[in-house]
PDB file of C-alpha atoms in Angstrom:
ATOM      1  CA  MET A   1     108.469 -10.510 -84.219  1.00 63.00           C
ATOM      2  CA  GLU A   2     106.773 -13.825 -84.218  1.00 73.00           C
ATOM      3  CA  LEU A   3     105.942 -15.213 -81.214  1.00 76.00           C
ATOM      4  CA  ASN A   4     106.245 -18.654 -80.439  1.00 77.00           C
ATOM      5  CA  THR A   5     103.088 -20.360 -80.387  1.00 82.00           C
ATOM      6  CA  ASP A   6     103.968 -23.284 -78.022  1.00 84.00           C
ATOM      7  CA  ASP A   7     105.009 -19.882 -75.371  1.00 82.00           C
ATOM      8  CA  MET A   8     101.626 -17.989 -76.300  1.00 89.00           C
ATOM      9  CA  LYS A   9      99.580 -21.036 -75.047  1.00 92.00           C
ATOM     10  CA  PRO A  10      99.562 -20.610 -71.250  1.00 92.00           C
ATOM     11  CA  ILE A  11      99.270 -16.999 -71.856  1.00 92.00           C
ATOM     12  CA  ILE A  12      96.005 -17.475 -74.269  1.00 93.00           C
ATOM     13  CA  ASN A  13      94.510 -19.709 -71.410  1.00 94.00           C
ATOM     14  CA  ARG A  14      95.143 -16.915 -69.247  1.00 93.00           C
ATOM     15  CA  LEU A  15      93.355 -14.646 -71.481  1.00 95.00           C
ATOM     16  CA  LYS A  16      90.276 -17.115 -71.881  1.00 95.00           C
ATOM     17  CA  ARG A  17      89.806 -16.739 -68.178  1.00 93.00           C
ATOM     18  CA  ALA A  18      89.650 -12.992 -68.546  1.00 94.00           C
ATOM     19  CA  GLN A  19      87.417 -13.415 -70.949  1.00 96.00           C
ATOM     20  CA  GLY A  20      85.068 -15.441 -68.965  1.00 95.00           C
ATOM     21  CA  GLN A  21      85.815 -12.563 -66.007  1.00 94.00           C
ATOM     22  CA  MET A  22      84.893 -10.086 -68.408  1.00 96.00           C
ATOM     23  CA  GLY A  23      81.566 -12.030 -68.974  1.00 96.00           C
ATOM     24  CA  ALA A  24      80.944 -12.335 -65.407  1.00 95.00           C
ATOM     25  CA  VAL A  25      81.209  -8.287 -64.562  1.00 96.00           C
ATOM     26  CA  ILE A  26      78.980  -7.368 -67.494  1.00 96.00           C
ATOM     27  CA  ARG A  27      76.599  -9.959 -66.294  1.00 97.00           C
ATOM     28  CA  MET A  28      76.815  -8.282 -62.405  1.00 97.00           C
ATOM     29  CA  LEU A  29      76.270  -5.003 -64.053  1.00 97.00           C
ATOM     30  CA  GLU A  30      73.337  -6.145 -65.806  1.00 97.00           C
ATOM     31  CA  GLU A  31      71.423  -7.925 -62.685  1.00 96.00           C
ATOM     32  CA  GLY A  32      72.486  -4.685 -60.258  1.00 96.00           C
ATOM     33  CA  ARG A  33      75.079  -6.444 -57.924  1.00 96.00           C
ATOM     34  CA  GLU A  34      76.608  -4.349 -55.434  1.00 96.00           C
ATOM     35  CA  CYS A  35      79.284  -2.253 -56.249  1.00 95.00           C
ATOM     36  CA  GLN A  36      82.314  -4.302 -54.124  1.00 96.00           C
ATOM     37  CA  ASP A  37      81.733  -7.565 -55.957  1.00 95.00           C
ATOM     38  CA  VAL A  38      82.089  -5.631 -59.550  1.00 96.00           C
ATOM     39  CA  ILE A  39      85.296  -4.157 -58.753  1.00 96.00           C
ATOM     40  CA  THR A  40      86.721  -7.126 -57.474  1.00 95.00           C
ATOM     41  CA  GLN A  41      86.213  -8.372 -60.248  1.00 94.00           C
ATOM     42  CA  LEU A  42      86.841  -5.565 -62.865  1.00 95.00           C
ATOM     43  CA  SER A  43      90.197  -5.929 -60.738  1.00 95.00           C
ATOM     44  CA  ALA A  44      90.822  -9.341 -61.609  1.00 93.00           C
ATOM     45  CA  VAL A  45      90.336  -9.063 -64.750  1.00 95.00           C
ATOM     46  CA  SER A  46      92.274  -6.254 -65.077  1.00 94.00           C
ATOM     47  CA  LYS A  47      95.293  -7.775 -63.274  1.00 93.00           C
ATOM     48  CA  ALA A  48      94.926 -11.122 -65.273  1.00 93.00           C
ATOM     49  CA  VAL A  49      95.269  -9.203 -68.673  1.00 93.00           C
ATOM     50  CA  ASP A  50      98.407  -6.939 -67.675  1.00 91.00           C
ATOM     51  CA  ARG A  51     100.050 -10.130 -66.487  1.00 91.00           C
ATOM     52  CA  ALA A  52      99.111 -11.580 -69.882  1.00 92.00           C
ATOM     53  CA  GLY A  53     101.209  -8.504 -71.840  1.00 88.00           C
ATOM     54  CA  PHE A  54     104.130  -8.428 -69.362  1.00 88.00           C
ATOM     55  CA  ALA A  55     104.074 -12.408 -70.174  1.00 88.00           C
ATOM     56  CA  ILE A  56     104.228 -12.002 -74.211  1.00 86.00           C
ATOM     57  CA  ILE A  57     106.660  -8.960 -73.865  1.00 82.00           C
ATOM     58  CA  ALA A  58     108.524 -11.134 -71.679  1.00 83.00           C
ATOM     59  CA  SER A  59     108.755 -14.206 -74.022  1.00 83.00           C
ATOM     60  CA  GLY A  60     109.572 -11.378 -76.960  1.00 76.00           C
ATOM     61  CA  LEU A  61     112.638  -9.889 -75.273  1.00 75.00           C
ATOM     62  CA  GLN A  62     113.818 -13.249 -74.313  1.00 77.00           C
ATOM     63  CA  GLN A  63     113.526 -14.679 -78.098  1.00 74.00           C
ATOM     64  CA  CYS A  64     115.225 -11.088 -79.250  1.00 69.00           C
ATOM     65  CA  LEU A  65     118.032 -11.840 -77.100  1.00 69.00           C
ATOM     66  CA  THR A  66     118.694 -15.495 -78.143  1.00 74.00           C
ATOM     67  CA  ASP A  67     117.921 -14.866 -81.662  1.00 70.00           C
ATOM     68  CA  GLU A  68     121.119 -13.411 -83.292  1.00 68.00           C
ATOM     69  CA  ASN A  69     119.143 -12.780 -86.909  1.00 68.00           C
ATOM     70  CA  SER A  70     116.779 -10.149 -84.538  1.00 66.00           C
ATOM     71  CA  ASP A  71     115.976  -6.874 -86.068  1.00 71.00           C
ATOM     72  CA  VAL A  72     113.987  -6.038 -83.236  1.00 71.00           C
ATOM     73  CA  ASP A  73     114.562  -2.590 -81.972  1.00 75.00           C
ATOM     74  CA  PRO A  74     115.100  -2.198 -77.802  1.00 72.00           C
ATOM     75  CA  LYS A  75     113.226   0.650 -78.087  1.00 80.00           C
ATOM     76  CA  ASP A  76     110.641  -0.875 -79.459  1.00 78.00           C
ATOM     77  CA  LEU A  77     110.313  -3.735 -76.462  1.00 73.00           C
ATOM     78  CA  GLU A  78     110.446  -0.813 -74.282  1.00 77.00           C
ATOM     79  CA  LYS A  79     107.560   1.085 -75.746  1.00 82.00           C
ATOM     80  CA  MET A  80     105.759  -2.231 -75.241  1.00 77.00           C
ATOM     81  CA  PHE A  81     106.300  -2.336 -71.832  1.00 74.00           C
ATOM     82  CA  MET A  82     105.711   0.910 -70.938  1.00 81.00           C
ATOM     83  CA  SER A  83     102.535   1.206 -72.371  1.00 81.00           C
ATOM     84  CA  LEU A  84     101.510  -1.474 -69.974  1.00 74.00           C
ATOM     85  CA  ALA A  85     102.834   0.605 -67.558  1.00 71.00           C
TER      86      ALA A  85
END
C-alpha cells in the first residue's frame, strides 16, 4: 500500500518537530540537565512519534477502505496498529 503524499505532509511536519525535540533531549543530556526536564521532553518526543504512527495507519486504513482495488490484508493493518500499542 502506497500512502498519499498529500495526506502525509502534516505527519512529516510532526516528525520533523519530533526530530528537533530529540535533538533537544540529546543536548540536555550532554549539558547535564535535570532528570525531570529530560524525561518531560523525552515523553513529548515519544508521544509525537506515536501519534505520527497512528496517523499513518489511520490514513492507510482509510485508503484501503475506499480503494476497491486494495489488496492489503486487514490482518497486516492490525499488526501495524498493534505494533504501536
